[in-house]
Amino acid sequence: MNTRCPAWCDRVLMSPSAKELILRSESEEKVVTYDHIGPNVCMGDHKPVFLAFRIAPGAGRRCQRLEGTPGETPP
């Protein structure tokens, strides 16, 4: 079987602010796991992937304010 370029099913999409929360996590265990599902199962050359990580409860609350005047860009 020929191998193709990675497709959207081979990626985890996240916003820059989510990535920042993961990277600046204050957890003692900074374990980030990115892998594919079913390494021993024949699913063709594209396999679903997953991302597992820990962040502190409430870590993203600073980004909750979205209201403002019309046309104003949120912080």
Short mmCIF file of N, CA and C in Angstrom, two decimals:
data_model
loop_
_atom_site.label_atom_id
_atom_site.label_comp_id
_atom_site.label_asym_id
_atom_site.label_seq_id
_atom_site.Cartn_x
_atom_site.Cartn_y
_atom_site.Cartn_z
N MET A 1 0.85 -1.18 0.00
CA MET A 1 0.00 0.00 0.00
C MET A 1 0.90 1.24 0.00
N ASN A 2 0.60 2.19 -0.86
CA ASN A 2 1.36 3.44 -0.90
C ASN A 2 1.00 4.31 0.29
N THR A 3 1.95 5.06 0.79
CA THR A 3 1.71 5.98 1.90
C THR A 3 1.42 7.36 1.34
N ARG A 4 0.36 7.98 1.84
CA ARG A 4 -0.03 9.31 1.39
C ARG A 4 0.39 10.37 2.41
N CYS A 5 0.28 11.62 2.01
CA CYS A 5 0.53 12.74 2.93
C CYS A 5 -0.51 12.70 4.04
N PRO A 6 -0.19 13.22 5.23
CA PRO A 6 -1.17 13.25 6.32
C PRO A 6 -2.43 14.00 5.92
N ALA A 7 -3.56 13.51 6.37
CA ALA A 7 -4.85 14.14 6.09
C ALA A 7 -5.39 14.75 7.38
N TRP A 8 -6.58 15.38 7.30
CA TRP A 8 -7.16 16.02 8.49
C TRP A 8 -7.47 15.00 9.58
N CYS A 9 -7.72 13.74 9.22
CA CYS A 9 -8.00 12.73 10.25
C CYS A 9 -6.72 12.37 11.02
N ASP A 10 -5.57 12.80 10.52
CA ASP A 10 -4.30 12.49 11.17
C ASP A 10 -3.80 13.62 12.06
N ARG A 11 -4.65 14.60 12.35
CA ARG A 11 -4.19 15.79 13.08
C ARG A 11 -5.14 16.15 14.22
N VAL A 12 -4.62 16.88 15.18
CA VAL A 12 -5.43 17.45 16.25
C VAL A 12 -5.38 18.96 16.06
N LEU A 13 -6.54 19.58 15.89
CA LEU A 13 -6.61 21.03 15.69
C LEU A 13 -6.93 21.70 17.02
N MET A 14 -6.24 22.80 17.31
CA MET A 14 -6.53 23.56 18.52
C MET A 14 -6.18 25.02 18.30
N SER A 15 -6.77 25.87 19.08
CA SER A 15 -6.50 27.30 18.98
C SER A 15 -5.15 27.61 19.62
N PRO A 16 -4.55 28.74 19.25
CA PRO A 16 -3.29 29.15 19.88
C PRO A 16 -3.42 29.30 21.40
N SER A 17 -4.58 29.78 21.88
CA SER A 17 -4.74 29.95 23.32
C SER A 17 -4.82 28.59 24.04
N ALA A 18 -5.40 27.58 23.40
CA ALA A 18 -5.43 26.24 24.00
C ALA A 18 -4.02 25.67 24.07
N LYS A 19 -3.24 25.86 23.02
CA LYS A 19 -1.85 25.38 23.02
C LYS A 19 -1.05 26.05 24.12
N GLU A 20 -1.28 27.35 24.31
CA GLU A 20 -0.58 28.09 25.37
C GLU A 20 -0.93 27.53 26.75
N LEU A 21 -2.21 27.19 26.98
CA LEU A 21 -2.62 26.62 28.26
C LEU A 21 -1.90 25.30 28.53
N ILE A 22 -1.76 24.49 27.51
CA ILE A 22 -1.08 23.20 27.67
C ILE A 22 0.39 23.40 27.98
N LEU A 23 1.04 24.29 27.23
CA LEU A 23 2.48 24.49 27.39
C LEU A 23 2.85 25.17 28.70
N ARG A 24 1.99 26.04 29.23
CA ARG A 24 2.33 26.74 30.47
C ARG A 24 1.65 26.13 31.69
N SER A 25 1.17 24.91 31.55
CA SER A 25 0.52 24.21 32.66
C SER A 25 1.43 24.17 33.87
N GLU A 26 0.85 24.40 35.05
CA GLU A 26 1.63 24.38 36.29
C GLU A 26 1.63 23.00 36.93
N SER A 27 1.08 22.03 36.24
CA SER A 27 1.04 20.67 36.75
C SER A 27 2.45 20.12 36.89
N GLU A 28 2.67 19.35 37.96
CA GLU A 28 3.99 18.73 38.14
C GLU A 28 4.23 17.69 37.04
N GLU A 29 3.16 17.07 36.58
CA GLU A 29 3.26 16.08 35.51
C GLU A 29 2.96 16.76 34.19
N LYS A 30 3.97 17.19 33.49
CA LYS A 30 3.75 17.80 32.17
C LYS A 30 3.83 16.70 31.12
N VAL A 31 2.81 15.86 31.12
CA VAL A 31 2.78 14.74 30.18
C VAL A 31 1.80 15.08 29.07
N VAL A 32 2.31 15.14 27.87
CA VAL A 32 1.47 15.34 26.69
C VAL A 32 1.68 14.12 25.80
N THR A 33 0.58 13.46 25.47
CA THR A 33 0.67 12.26 24.64
C THR A 33 -0.08 12.48 23.35
N TYR A 34 0.60 12.31 22.24
CA TYR A 34 0.00 12.38 20.91
C TYR A 34 0.32 11.06 20.22
N ASP A 35 -0.71 10.34 19.79
CA ASP A 35 -0.47 9.03 19.19
C ASP A 35 -1.64 8.68 18.28
N HIS A 36 -1.54 7.56 17.61
CA HIS A 36 -2.64 7.11 16.76
C HIS A 36 -3.34 5.93 17.42
N ILE A 37 -4.61 5.73 17.02
CA ILE A 37 -5.44 4.69 17.59
C ILE A 37 -5.37 3.45 16.70
N GLY A 38 -5.29 2.30 17.30
CA GLY A 38 -5.29 1.05 16.55
C GLY A 38 -4.03 0.77 15.78
N PRO A 39 -2.85 0.81 16.42
CA PRO A 39 -1.61 0.58 15.68
C PRO A 39 -1.53 -0.81 15.04
N ASN A 40 -2.23 -1.79 15.60
CA ASN A 40 -2.18 -3.15 15.06
C ASN A 40 -3.43 -3.53 14.28
N VAL A 41 -4.28 -2.54 13.95
CA VAL A 41 -5.51 -2.78 13.21
C VAL A 41 -5.35 -2.21 11.81
N CYS A 42 -5.71 -2.99 10.81
CA CYS A 42 -5.60 -2.52 9.42
C CYS A 42 -6.76 -1.57 9.12
N MET A 43 -6.45 -0.28 8.98
CA MET A 43 -7.45 0.75 8.66
C MET A 43 -6.99 1.55 7.46
N GLY A 44 -6.12 1.03 6.64
CA GLY A 44 -5.58 1.82 5.55
C GLY A 44 -4.39 2.62 6.06
N ASP A 45 -4.00 3.63 5.32
CA ASP A 45 -2.81 4.40 5.73
C ASP A 45 -3.15 5.64 6.53
N HIS A 46 -4.43 5.89 6.83
CA HIS A 46 -4.84 6.99 7.70
C HIS A 46 -5.47 6.41 8.95
N LYS A 47 -4.93 6.75 10.10
CA LYS A 47 -5.46 6.25 11.36
C LYS A 47 -5.89 7.44 12.22
N PRO A 48 -6.98 7.29 12.99
CA PRO A 48 -7.39 8.37 13.89
C PRO A 48 -6.32 8.61 14.95
N VAL A 49 -6.18 9.86 15.36
CA VAL A 49 -5.17 10.24 16.35
C VAL A 49 -5.84 10.80 17.60
N PHE A 50 -5.07 10.90 18.69
CA PHE A 50 -5.57 11.51 19.91
C PHE A 50 -4.48 12.33 20.57
N LEU A 51 -4.90 13.28 21.39
CA LEU A 51 -4.00 14.11 22.18
C LEU A 51 -4.51 14.08 23.61
N ALA A 52 -3.65 13.71 24.55
CA ALA A 52 -4.02 13.66 25.97
C ALA A 52 -3.07 14.55 26.76
N PHE A 53 -3.63 15.36 27.67
CA PHE A 53 -2.83 16.27 28.49
C PHE A 53 -3.62 16.64 29.73
N ARG A 54 -2.95 17.28 30.68
CA ARG A 54 -3.59 17.76 31.92
C ARG A 54 -3.36 19.25 32.05
N ILE A 55 -4.41 19.96 32.46
CA ILE A 55 -4.27 21.37 32.82
C ILE A 55 -5.01 21.58 34.14
N ALA A 56 -4.66 22.63 34.84
CA ALA A 56 -5.28 22.93 36.13
C ALA A 56 -6.73 23.35 35.93
N PRO A 57 -7.63 22.97 36.85
CA PRO A 57 -9.02 23.42 36.75
C PRO A 57 -9.09 24.95 36.73
N GLY A 58 -9.87 25.49 35.83
CA GLY A 58 -10.03 26.93 35.73
C GLY A 58 -8.90 27.65 35.02
N ALA A 59 -7.97 26.92 34.43
CA ALA A 59 -6.79 27.54 33.81
C ALA A 59 -7.15 28.47 32.66
N GLY A 60 -8.24 28.22 31.95
CA GLY A 60 -8.58 29.04 30.80
C GLY A 60 -9.60 30.12 31.07
N ARG A 61 -9.91 30.40 32.30
CA ARG A 61 -10.96 31.37 32.62
C ARG A 61 -10.63 32.79 32.23
N ARG A 62 -9.37 33.12 32.05
CA ARG A 62 -9.01 34.49 31.70
C ARG A 62 -9.48 34.85 30.29
N CYS A 63 -9.85 33.86 29.48
CA CYS A 63 -10.25 34.10 28.09
C CYS A 63 -11.77 34.11 27.91
N GLN A 64 -12.56 34.16 28.98
CA GLN A 64 -14.00 34.02 28.87
C GLN A 64 -14.71 35.28 28.39
N ARG A 65 -14.15 36.44 28.57
CA ARG A 65 -14.87 37.67 28.23
C ARG A 65 -14.90 37.86 26.72
N LEU A 66 -16.10 37.73 26.13
CA LEU A 66 -16.25 37.87 24.70
C LEU A 66 -17.18 39.01 24.32
N GLU A 67 -17.90 39.58 25.29
CA GLU A 67 -18.84 40.64 24.95
C GLU A 67 -18.14 41.99 24.87
N GLY A 68 -18.70 42.89 24.15
CA GLY A 68 -18.11 44.22 23.99
C GLY A 68 -18.97 45.02 23.02
N THR A 69 -18.47 46.14 22.59
CA THR A 69 -19.21 46.94 21.63
C THR A 69 -19.14 46.29 20.26
N PRO A 70 -20.18 46.48 19.43
CA PRO A 70 -20.16 45.87 18.09
C PRO A 70 -18.92 46.29 17.32
N GLY A 71 -18.31 45.32 16.67
CA GLY A 71 -17.12 45.60 15.87
C GLY A 71 -15.83 45.58 16.66
N GLU A 72 -15.93 45.48 17.99
CA GLU A 72 -14.73 45.45 18.82
C GLU A 72 -14.13 44.05 18.80
N THR A 73 -12.84 43.95 18.68
CA THR A 73 -12.15 42.67 18.68
C THR A 73 -11.92 42.23 20.12
N PRO A 74 -12.33 40.97 20.46
CA PRO A 74 -12.10 40.49 21.83
C PRO A 74 -10.61 40.44 22.14
N PRO A 75 -10.25 40.58 23.43
CA PRO A 75 -8.82 40.55 23.81
C PRO A 75 -8.18 39.21 23.57
#
